[in-house]
Amino acid sequence: MKWIENASLRQRLSLPIIIFALSLFVMFHGYNYVSTYKTEKDNLINRIKILSIGVSLNLKPALILDDKATANKILDTFSADEAILQAVVIDNDGQIFIEYKKTTQLSHAPNAELKQQMLIDGYAIGDHFIYVSIPFVLNPQETAQMNLIVSKDILDETRDTALKMFIFMLLFFVICGYFIICKIQKWVITPVSSLNHAMQGIITRGVFDERPEVVTHDELGDLTASFNKMTSKLEERQKQLSYVLKKVEHERDFGEQIITAVQHALFVIDKKGLIILSNEASKVMFPSLSINLLESRNLLDVIQPSNEEDLLEIIDNCKEVDDLLIQTCDSKTLQITSRVLSNQNQVLLSMVDVTEALRSRTQQKLAANVFKNSQDGVLIFDADGKLTLMNPAFTDIFGYQMSELSNIPMLTLFDGHHFTTSTSLITESIQRFGQWHGEVLEKDKFGAELPLYVKASKIIDNEQYGQNSYIFIFTNLSDVKEKERLDHLAHHDVLTGLPNRAKFYQAANDTILLKEGSIGQMGLCYLDLDGFKQINDTYGHDAGDEVLRVVAKRLEHAVRANDLASRLAGDEFVLFINPVANRDQLIELADRVIFSIQAPISYKGTLLSVNVSIGITIADYNDGKDVDALLKESDKAMYEAKLTGKGKYMFHKI
């Protein structure tokens, strides 16, 4: 069994499994084949014998009476069984009495060996046929015998089927065996080989970077994982050992390298305050001192503090302090940290010039106070659109706390859920121009509308790698808008929204005063609705109000932007036209107004119609006429128009 000892791990694992499985497979299929073949053979023989015995019982009378015709008919019964190829009945004298034979089959007589077996078992199986002998008794003195030749196809088919099944199962066995061998290779051989290769690498080459892959979760996988952990620890220990060796090697000049590299000013002083050692940064901090004379100088002479008590306490008592601020005579602020060295008579001092930092901090505090106390709401977002700062004024204006908006990105905040301001308009303007501003109408947390002036700006912080920040400033215009609303109510008609009599007088007088002495003309059209009273009486005042609102809109659309359409009272309106080019301009305007007002007005499914009478007057800027004079002239012309018929206009006659 030397070959087993010299065999590989794969062979030791695979061969026993394959041999055992193959032996078991051959035994099982051999037994199955023998059992199936014997059962099929016994069934066939028994069937033939039963059929033959039945036929022999029917043949007895025909044999006794020597009736071959009847015997032939009885013998034809074998045609019902496809397996029976030939049947021969031999009488008591050994002569063939009758014979049945399938015409499509050839029969062969059994040889001597098969005949001998037939005498013993009653049947014999040849290479191609089965031979069966059935003796039967005619009377006590006479016997007969029936010999049959039976087809062996059924047994051959059984054998072929068993052979095919054997081949199929053998192929299945080979595939399964291959699969098992592959899995053994993956689960056992490969991990073990990888472990062995990694171990050899550590032992022979001192290489720790090879880690076998953990492919299974069993004991072998645990072994591989443990080996990897062990290798990592060994590698780490090896690195630490190398690091320690290098550290020991460079320990002599390590302190000098650190002192040179540190950007803070470093001083080592003795108990007298004399400088024993300093770095390059200290010479940069005190450039007025000679580099060669910096050592052996007294620290107090170098720093020149405005108050020496704190430094003297550090020097005399070897005191350790953290971030002590010292003012110098040249208005610098130094931040000092001291540590006692292993030599108790020496102190290491680290100094940082924080003059600019303190100034910046003061400015930041000032900016923070401005931010905190500003009356305008302020939101600041970072480059990613995350809210970073919110001042109290924003909470006072909108009611939102920082915690409610801190997790909402800038684009989401202005998408219509919290604010209705168009984020696309803001972001496009900020990206193109760096800012956006405008008046908007927003709602606070509780749904109340707020008129606001919003200013958004992009701030680029060059100290933060050019990243952008976004600041939004919200100014509450509620007081301003309230004043505008009250002013609007004082000078505009509540029902139609047109300027009222007071606004008309103010605007017209301002124009007359402004244009006094100028060359040009102005016009005044006095309008009175025809049929308005009938609508009020028939459909009610609500219908009349609707007519007045529609007429007001039509008058606004009929005049130019710099002209003035006003409601004086009731159904009386006035149009102040400035400037007037000629008489035809006012005629065209009057025709347009009459045509517009005559159009039907829909009210609750009913079409209402009114007409208008217009009185027109024209005056030069230098005529010296005031508003009342113009109103009287146009009013008189309007009544003259009514007398000529409704829906007419008339110019004032001088």
XYZ file of C-alpha atoms in Angstrom:
654
model
C 0.000 0.000 0.000
C 2.992 2.282 -0.563
C 1.204 4.111 -3.334
C -1.422 5.279 -0.831
C 1.264 6.699 1.437
C 2.817 8.509 -1.538
C -0.535 9.604 -2.984
C -1.651 13.210 -2.925
C -4.385 14.488 -0.602
C -6.810 14.652 -3.498
C -6.166 10.965 -4.361
C -6.523 9.893 -0.746
C -9.862 11.643 -0.453
C -11.245 10.907 -3.917
C -10.238 7.275 -4.629
C -11.908 5.641 -1.575
C -15.127 7.540 -2.275
C -15.078 6.588 -5.960
C -14.227 2.904 -5.312
C -16.860 2.537 -2.619
C -19.534 4.269 -4.669
C -18.644 2.285 -7.824
C -18.728 -1.028 -5.961
C -22.044 -0.172 -4.403
C -23.354 0.926 -7.782
C -22.265 -2.305 -9.551
C -23.665 -4.494 -6.784
C -26.987 -2.700 -6.746
C -27.457 -2.758 -10.521
C -26.206 -6.373 -10.808
C -28.697 -7.513 -8.214
C -31.426 -5.458 -9.831
C -30.688 -6.939 -13.265
C -30.641 -10.562 -12.031
C -33.818 -10.062 -10.032
C -35.664 -8.384 -12.910
C -34.519 -10.947 -15.467
C -35.520 -13.906 -13.249
C -38.940 -12.369 -12.539
C -39.590 -11.703 -16.218
C -38.452 -15.241 -17.151
C -40.616 -16.889 -14.484
C -43.634 -14.860 -15.549
C -43.142 -15.827 -19.188
C -42.674 -19.570 -18.442
C -45.633 -19.673 -16.074
C -47.837 -17.905 -18.597
C -46.843 -20.332 -21.369
C -47.378 -23.359 -19.105
C -50.786 -22.188 -17.951
C -51.872 -21.569 -21.526
C -50.407 -24.903 -22.669
C -52.120 -26.872 -19.899
C -55.424 -25.329 -20.840
C -54.903 -26.201 -24.496
C -53.832 -29.782 -23.620
C -57.026 -30.376 -21.656
C -59.061 -29.347 -24.702
C -56.939 -31.506 -26.985
C -57.556 -34.791 -25.106
C -60.892 -35.600 -26.782
C -59.502 -34.762 -30.229
C -56.467 -37.016 -29.631
C -58.614 -39.880 -28.379
C -60.978 -39.566 -31.363
C -58.126 -38.834 -33.746
C -59.942 -35.639 -34.784
C -57.198 -33.507 -36.335
C -59.532 -30.836 -37.631
C -60.795 -30.123 -34.147
C -57.260 -30.375 -32.799
C -56.085 -27.749 -35.332
C -58.783 -25.343 -34.218
C -57.866 -25.865 -30.583
C -54.167 -25.460 -31.315
C -54.879 -22.162 -33.096
C -55.571 -20.769 -29.634
C -51.794 -20.193 -29.337
C -52.091 -17.407 -31.920
C -53.407 -15.189 -29.111
C -49.927 -15.161 -27.577
C -47.311 -13.442 -29.733
C -44.481 -15.149 -27.853
C -45.485 -18.724 -28.955
C -43.896 -19.422 -32.340
C -44.536 -23.162 -32.722
C -46.470 -25.925 -30.957
C -46.162 -29.676 -31.797
C -48.395 -32.373 -30.316
C -46.797 -35.874 -30.253
C -49.057 -38.863 -29.652
C -48.401 -42.044 -27.667
C -46.513 -43.619 -30.559
C -44.083 -40.719 -30.805
C -45.642 -39.485 -34.039
C -46.538 -35.841 -34.689
C -50.295 -35.708 -34.351
C -50.722 -32.032 -35.166
C -48.506 -28.979 -35.425
C -49.106 -25.184 -35.001
C -46.609 -22.828 -36.519
C -46.555 -19.060 -37.122
C -45.842 -18.503 -40.789
C -43.705 -15.429 -40.091
C -41.362 -17.157 -37.692
C -38.728 -19.828 -38.238
C -38.390 -22.544 -35.644
C -35.386 -24.572 -34.694
C -35.307 -27.813 -32.778
C -33.415 -27.822 -29.474
C -30.058 -29.471 -29.317
C -29.253 -32.431 -27.076
C -28.151 -30.284 -24.170
C -31.394 -28.250 -24.254
C -33.452 -31.468 -24.551
C -31.750 -32.869 -21.468
C -32.560 -29.634 -19.575
C -36.190 -29.846 -20.787
C -36.508 -33.354 -19.287
C -35.320 -31.968 -15.931
C -37.014 -28.522 -15.708
C -39.752 -28.849 -18.327
C -38.208 -25.937 -20.271
C -34.859 -24.831 -21.653
C -33.597 -21.404 -22.764
C -31.540 -21.341 -25.921
C -29.663 -18.533 -27.647
C -32.715 -17.398 -29.584
C -35.724 -19.361 -28.325
C -37.260 -20.901 -25.236
C -38.281 -24.572 -25.460
C -41.141 -25.852 -23.302
C -42.387 -29.462 -22.972
C -45.896 -30.158 -21.583
C -46.780 -33.882 -21.101
C -50.395 -34.841 -20.530
C -52.228 -38.200 -19.943
C -54.946 -39.401 -22.365
C -55.903 -42.546 -20.353
C -54.094 -44.799 -17.942
C -52.298 -46.561 -20.780
C -51.700 -43.680 -23.194
C -49.804 -40.360 -22.841
C -49.073 -37.456 -25.183
C -46.640 -34.590 -25.204
C -46.809 -31.013 -26.472
C -43.553 -29.217 -27.319
C -43.524 -25.415 -27.725
C -40.979 -22.997 -29.125
C -41.340 -19.550 -27.543
C -39.805 -16.221 -28.607
C -37.062 -14.865 -26.382
C -37.657 -11.191 -27.379
C -39.230 -10.235 -24.045
C -36.193 -11.440 -22.103
C -33.861 -9.733 -24.582
C -35.773 -6.486 -24.183
C -35.490 -6.815 -20.416
C -31.756 -7.342 -20.748
C -31.352 -4.342 -23.140
C -33.425 -2.093 -20.875
C -31.331 -3.054 -17.874
C -28.155 -2.395 -19.880
C -29.376 1.064 -20.955
C -30.335 1.887 -17.382
C -26.898 0.737 -16.261
C -25.187 2.998 -18.813
C -27.411 5.969 -17.869
C -26.813 5.495 -14.177
C -23.101 5.036 -14.836
C -23.017 8.389 -16.614
C -24.970 9.957 -13.747
C -22.503 8.401 -11.332
C -19.561 9.815 -13.306
C -21.100 13.318 -13.307
C -21.856 13.160 -9.602
C -18.384 11.824 -8.928
C -16.867 14.665 -10.932
C -19.004 17.183 -9.032
C -17.931 15.652 -5.702
C -14.279 15.706 -6.722
C -14.606 19.383 -7.759
C -16.208 20.240 -4.439
C -13.496 18.322 -2.594
C -10.976 20.292 -4.634
C -12.687 23.602 -3.728
C -13.606 22.871 -0.108
C -10.582 20.853 0.991
C -7.687 20.600 -1.477
C -7.519 24.291 -2.520
C -7.741 25.719 1.044
C -5.144 23.253 2.285
C -2.849 23.976 -0.691
C -3.293 27.739 -0.165
C -2.533 27.363 3.523
C 0.552 25.304 2.728
C 1.758 27.805 0.105
C 1.221 30.740 2.505
C 3.085 28.916 5.283
C 5.953 28.130 2.947
C 6.053 31.829 1.987
C 6.366 32.839 5.658
C 8.925 30.129 6.469
C 11.162 30.302 3.414
C 10.734 33.855 2.084
C 9.477 35.800 5.107
C 6.516 37.097 3.083
C 3.357 37.966 5.047
C 1.216 39.471 2.264
C -0.361 36.194 1.080
C -3.800 35.481 2.571
C -5.634 32.247 1.645
C -9.256 32.846 0.688
C -11.915 31.526 3.091
C -14.154 29.459 0.788
C -16.053 27.391 3.375
C -17.674 28.047 6.736
C -16.610 24.837 8.423
C -13.625 23.906 10.575
C -11.286 24.243 7.584
C -12.685 27.736 6.910
C -12.173 28.623 10.568
C -8.615 27.313 10.317
C -7.985 29.499 7.242
C -9.482 32.564 8.936
C -7.417 31.917 12.063
C -4.285 31.552 9.946
C -5.029 34.887 8.218
C -5.516 36.598 11.591
C -2.314 35.043 12.878
C -0.468 36.183 9.749
C -1.865 39.719 10.106
C -0.717 39.873 13.710
C 2.698 38.518 12.755
C 2.925 41.047 9.951
C 1.856 43.859 12.293
C 4.382 42.723 14.863
C 7.047 42.610 12.166
C 6.146 46.152 11.103
C 6.215 47.333 14.701
C 9.586 45.739 15.172
C 10.904 47.432 12.046
C 9.401 50.724 13.163
C 10.997 50.447 16.597
C 14.361 49.661 15.039
C 14.091 52.682 12.748
C 12.923 54.820 15.633
C 15.892 53.783 17.748
C 18.185 54.400 14.800
C 16.910 57.979 14.303
C 16.241 58.810 17.922
C 19.416 60.839 18.195
C 18.342 63.525 15.732
C 14.570 63.150 16.201
C 14.258 66.050 18.633
C 16.153 68.406 16.360
C 13.969 67.476 13.381
C 10.800 68.115 15.376
C 11.969 71.481 16.615
C 12.921 72.525 13.084
C 9.637 71.364 11.551
C 7.265 72.898 14.113
C 5.716 76.157 12.883
C 5.300 77.490 16.420
C 8.128 79.347 18.074
C 9.835 76.970 20.523
C 12.195 78.007 23.314
C 14.019 75.908 25.873
C 15.024 78.080 28.859
C 16.723 77.489 32.156
C 15.660 78.741 35.595
C 17.314 82.082 34.934
C 15.228 82.635 31.804
C 18.155 82.225 29.440
C 17.393 80.701 26.047
C 19.197 77.370 25.655
C 17.604 76.213 22.390
C 15.209 77.691 19.810
C 13.868 76.731 16.367
C 13.692 78.572 13.070
C 10.082 79.631 13.678
C 11.181 81.612 16.753
C 13.623 83.593 14.622
C 10.819 84.321 12.143
C 8.582 85.559 14.975
C 11.321 87.919 16.248
C 13.152 89.030 13.069
C 14.664 92.107 14.703
C 16.969 89.913 16.794
C 20.248 88.598 15.467
C 20.067 84.881 14.673
C 23.427 84.234 16.241
C 22.587 86.170 19.408
C 19.110 84.673 20.007
C 20.487 81.857 22.148
C 21.952 82.926 25.507
C 19.570 85.892 25.510
C 17.024 86.331 28.273
C 13.516 85.412 27.223
C 12.042 88.564 28.743
C 14.364 90.713 26.628
C 13.280 88.869 23.490
C 9.517 88.963 24.125
C 9.348 92.308 25.934
C 5.990 91.647 27.634
C 3.934 94.578 28.873
C 3.428 92.639 32.121
C 6.292 90.367 33.210
C 4.632 88.719 36.213
C 3.133 85.702 34.410
C 6.363 84.916 32.566
C 8.471 85.339 35.708
C 6.212 82.845 37.499
C 6.745 80.306 34.715
C 10.534 80.816 34.770
C 11.060 80.909 38.516
C 8.688 78.052 39.437
C 9.010 75.931 36.276
C 5.236 76.233 35.992
C 3.231 74.471 33.299
C 0.493 76.570 31.643
C -1.824 76.131 28.661
C -2.742 78.880 26.177
C -1.620 81.792 28.344
C -2.093 85.130 26.532
C 0.756 87.661 26.860
C 0.667 91.225 25.513
C 3.966 92.588 24.187
C 5.138 96.157 24.100
C 4.705 96.271 20.309
C 0.956 95.407 20.649
C 1.288 91.741 19.762
C -0.644 89.010 21.534
C 1.270 85.781 22.113
C -0.316 82.485 23.192
C 2.155 80.547 25.372
C 2.115 76.909 26.490
C 4.865 75.638 28.801
C 6.020 72.150 29.764
C 8.705 71.088 32.243
C 11.339 68.870 30.624
C 12.895 65.788 32.208
C 15.649 68.055 33.363
C 13.701 69.881 36.071
C 15.724 73.036 35.577
C 14.558 73.496 31.969
C 11.193 74.543 30.516
C 9.935 74.213 26.947
C 7.749 77.095 25.780
C 5.602 77.072 22.646
C 4.558 80.514 21.342
C 1.978 81.432 18.715
C 1.230 84.948 17.477
C -2.586 85.116 17.806
C -2.926 88.866 17.201
C -4.707 88.439 13.869
C -6.694 85.451 15.133
C -8.052 87.478 18.066
C -8.881 90.359 15.751
C -10.701 87.958 13.410
C -12.502 86.405 16.362
C -13.643 89.865 17.495
C -14.912 90.574 13.996
C -16.689 87.229 13.938
C -18.369 87.976 17.239
C -19.444 91.347 15.897
C -20.794 89.709 12.750
C -22.559 87.095 14.880
C -24.206 89.828 16.965
C -25.296 91.624 13.804
C -26.661 88.329 12.456
C -28.435 87.580 15.728
C -29.925 91.053 16.246
C -30.846 91.775 12.638
C -34.510 92.609 12.067
C -34.366 90.781 8.730
C -34.704 86.990 8.594
C -31.528 85.280 7.380
C -30.951 81.724 6.096
C -27.488 80.471 5.120
C -26.975 77.259 3.110
C -23.709 75.469 2.344
C -22.526 74.301 -1.098
C -24.654 71.151 -0.812
C -27.816 73.156 -0.100
C -27.913 72.217 3.591
C -29.200 74.830 6.012
C -26.361 75.836 8.358
C -27.530 79.059 10.030
C -30.850 80.699 10.875
C -31.214 83.907 12.886
C -33.982 84.621 15.462
C -35.605 87.202 13.177
C -36.440 84.469 10.663
C -38.238 82.533 13.400
C -40.077 85.709 14.433
C -41.202 86.311 10.832
C -42.112 82.774 9.734
C -42.541 80.817 12.976
C -40.148 78.019 11.907
C -37.464 76.712 14.270
C -34.020 75.583 13.100
C -34.850 71.946 13.918
C -37.843 72.028 11.534
C -35.828 73.123 8.481
C -32.297 71.850 9.147
C -32.802 68.545 7.315
C -34.549 70.079 4.287
C -32.271 70.866 1.288
C -32.435 74.365 -0.187
C -34.073 73.261 -3.452
C -36.700 71.271 -1.552
C -37.375 74.176 0.835
C -38.311 76.436 -2.070
C -40.297 73.868 -4.091
C -43.703 75.110 -2.968
C -44.134 73.071 0.232
C -42.690 75.658 2.633
C -42.149 78.656 0.359
C -43.907 79.513 -2.882
C -41.050 81.546 -4.327
C -39.930 79.985 -7.640
C -36.699 78.108 -6.937
C -35.885 77.844 -10.661
C -35.998 81.639 -10.999
C -33.827 82.120 -7.916
C -31.226 79.458 -8.751
C -30.934 80.530 -12.397
C -30.387 84.159 -11.388
C -27.875 83.186 -8.680
C -25.894 80.958 -11.055
C -25.813 83.583 -13.816
C -25.522 86.824 -11.864
C -24.565 85.719 -8.341
C -27.707 87.190 -6.778
C -31.484 87.572 -6.965
C -33.862 89.986 -5.292
C -37.503 90.862 -5.513
C -40.791 91.277 -3.712
C -42.809 88.118 -3.031
C -45.905 87.156 -1.084
C -45.178 84.184 1.174
C -47.024 82.388 3.950
C -45.669 81.777 7.412
C -45.851 78.482 9.292
C -49.447 79.209 10.337
C -50.707 80.183 6.872
C -50.691 83.976 7.291
C -49.596 85.864 4.171
C -46.479 88.019 4.442
C -45.307 90.626 1.913
C -41.543 90.227 1.753
C -38.522 91.629 0.036
C -36.149 88.697 -0.587
C -32.479 88.988 -1.505
C -30.467 85.851 -2.348
C -26.709 85.874 -2.945
C -23.954 83.373 -3.708
C -20.799 83.741 -1.612
C -17.551 82.053 -2.696
C -15.192 81.296 0.188
C -11.687 81.038 -1.266
C -10.374 79.717 2.036
C -12.715 76.739 1.760
C -11.426 75.576 -1.641
C -13.770 77.906 -3.517
C -16.939 76.302 -2.184
C -20.162 78.270 -2.492
C -22.513 79.365 0.241
C -25.971 80.790 -0.285
C -27.529 83.515 1.877
C -31.198 84.503 1.819
C -32.352 87.728 3.520
C -36.089 88.193 4.140
C -37.328 91.730 4.881
C -40.887 91.946 6.236
C -42.834 94.539 4.233
C -46.046 94.198 6.226
C -45.905 97.782 7.565
C -45.039 99.213 4.149
C -47.742 97.188 2.419
C -50.278 98.239 5.052
C -49.519 101.877 4.355
C -49.831 101.218 0.642
C -53.154 99.439 1.242
C -54.563 102.317 3.290
C -53.382 104.795 0.705
C -55.025 102.704 -2.005
C -58.299 102.579 -0.060
C -58.196 106.343 0.437
C -57.734 107.064 -3.257
C -59.604 104.249 -4.999
C -63.199 103.197 -5.344
C -63.903 100.104 -3.224
C -66.335 98.538 -5.694
C -64.539 99.001 -9.026
C -60.943 99.569 -7.927
C -60.761 102.702 -10.104
C -59.279 105.942 -8.731
C -61.978 107.846 -6.830
C -62.921 111.544 -6.999
C -60.114 112.575 -4.617
C -57.481 110.686 -6.640
C -58.875 112.169 -9.852
C -58.680 115.733 -8.508
C -55.153 115.140 -7.199
C -53.831 113.622 -10.436
C -55.577 116.144 -12.699
C -54.444 119.156 -10.630
C -50.850 117.829 -10.565
C -50.911 117.521 -14.345
C -52.378 121.006 -14.860
C -49.772 122.566 -12.579
C -46.954 120.585 -14.216
C -48.007 121.491 -17.761
C -48.834 125.156 -17.020
C -47.216 127.320 -19.653
C -46.490 124.348 -21.917
C -47.756 123.809 -25.437
C -50.268 120.993 -25.796
C -53.787 119.865 -24.962
C -55.591 117.680 -22.472
C -59.061 116.185 -22.643
C -61.827 115.234 -20.218
C -64.635 112.761 -20.949
C -67.630 112.728 -18.623
C -69.575 109.404 -18.818
C -73.025 108.551 -17.542
C -74.538 105.055 -18.008
C -77.886 104.798 -19.788
C -80.326 102.155 -18.481
C -78.412 101.513 -15.261
C -81.326 102.469 -12.973
C -83.584 99.993 -14.763
C -81.085 97.164 -14.101
C -80.953 98.079 -10.406
C -84.733 98.167 -10.166
C -85.238 94.933 -12.125
C -82.380 92.676 -10.992
C -81.246 94.274 -7.768
C -78.194 96.153 -6.571
C -75.946 93.070 -6.862
C -76.541 93.069 -10.596
C -75.886 96.821 -10.680
C -72.602 96.342 -8.814
C -71.541 93.681 -11.298
C -72.332 96.039 -14.206
C -70.230 98.799 -12.602
C -67.277 96.417 -12.086
C -67.378 95.222 -15.707
C -67.733 98.788 -17.070
C -64.727 99.862 -14.943
C -62.565 97.062 -16.414
C -63.636 98.010 -19.943
C -62.771 101.663 -19.346
C -59.338 100.715 -18.005
C -58.667 98.725 -21.169
C -59.920 101.551 -23.395
C -57.472 104.240 -22.237
C -53.687 104.446 -22.406
C -51.392 103.639 -19.506
C -50.679 107.332 -18.795
C -54.371 108.300 -18.960
C -56.686 108.135 -15.968
C -60.077 106.391 -15.702
C -61.984 107.318 -12.487
C -65.373 106.733 -10.912
C -66.896 109.936 -9.539
C -70.110 108.550 -8.012
C -72.967 106.164 -8.849
C -72.856 105.377 -12.556
C -70.771 108.473 -13.423
C -67.209 108.024 -14.682
C -64.585 110.396 -16.007
C -61.622 109.862 -18.339
C -58.686 112.307 -18.062
C -56.709 112.126 -21.318
C -53.223 113.605 -21.368
C -51.852 114.550 -23.801
C -54.398 114.961 -26.617
C -52.998 115.155 -30.127
C -56.221 116.349 -31.801
C -60.004 116.160 -31.749
C -60.039 112.932 -33.796
C -58.187 111.112 -31.039
C -61.049 111.787 -28.584
C -63.671 110.865 -31.200
C -61.939 107.511 -31.743
C -61.769 107.001 -27.972
C -65.466 107.820 -27.520
C -66.486 105.390 -30.284
C -64.308 102.669 -28.738
C -65.776 103.241 -25.252
C -69.402 103.248 -26.470
C -68.830 100.057 -28.476
C -67.158 98.357 -25.524
C -69.797 99.273 -22.953
C -72.679 98.255 -25.244
C -71.397 94.646 -25.217
C -73.710 92.316 -23.134
C -72.780 91.616 -19.515
C -73.472 88.127 -18.128
C -74.969 87.992 -14.638
C -76.219 84.670 -13.171
C -77.176 83.329 -16.579
C -78.838 86.592 -17.705
C -77.392 88.952 -20.280
C -77.587 92.611 -19.167
C -76.910 95.601 -21.372
C -76.301 99.303 -20.730
C -75.311 102.241 -22.853
C -73.323 105.360 -22.151
C -73.576 109.081 -22.895
C -70.301 110.952 -23.104
C -69.504 114.647 -22.795
C -66.084 115.739 -24.031
C -64.056 118.894 -23.480
C -60.607 119.870 -24.731
C -58.361 122.484 -23.075
C -54.916 123.884 -23.790
C -52.304 123.674 -21.049
C -52.099 127.452 -20.914
C -55.885 128.059 -20.814
C -55.764 128.459 -17.054
C -58.769 126.180 -16.492
C -58.893 124.130 -13.311
C -60.416 120.681 -12.757
C -63.844 122.016 -11.735
C -64.089 124.053 -14.908
C -63.254 121.047 -17.063
C -65.798 118.900 -15.176
C -68.554 121.489 -15.666
C -67.873 121.742 -19.410
C -67.834 117.979 -19.946
C -70.865 117.478 -17.676
C -72.848 119.991 -19.704
C -71.791 118.302 -22.953
C -72.852 114.903 -21.498
C -76.404 116.175 -20.834
C -76.565 117.541 -24.364
C -75.557 114.076 -25.617
C -78.364 112.474 -23.580
C -80.876 114.875 -25.163
C -79.837 113.792 -28.660
C -80.310 110.123 -27.771
C -78.626 107.457 -25.676
C -75.282 105.993 -26.646
C -73.994 109.296 -28.069
C -71.111 111.642 -27.383
C -71.021 115.441 -27.605
C -68.174 117.973 -27.469
C -68.472 121.085 -25.312
C -69.371 124.090 -27.420
C -67.450 127.207 -26.659
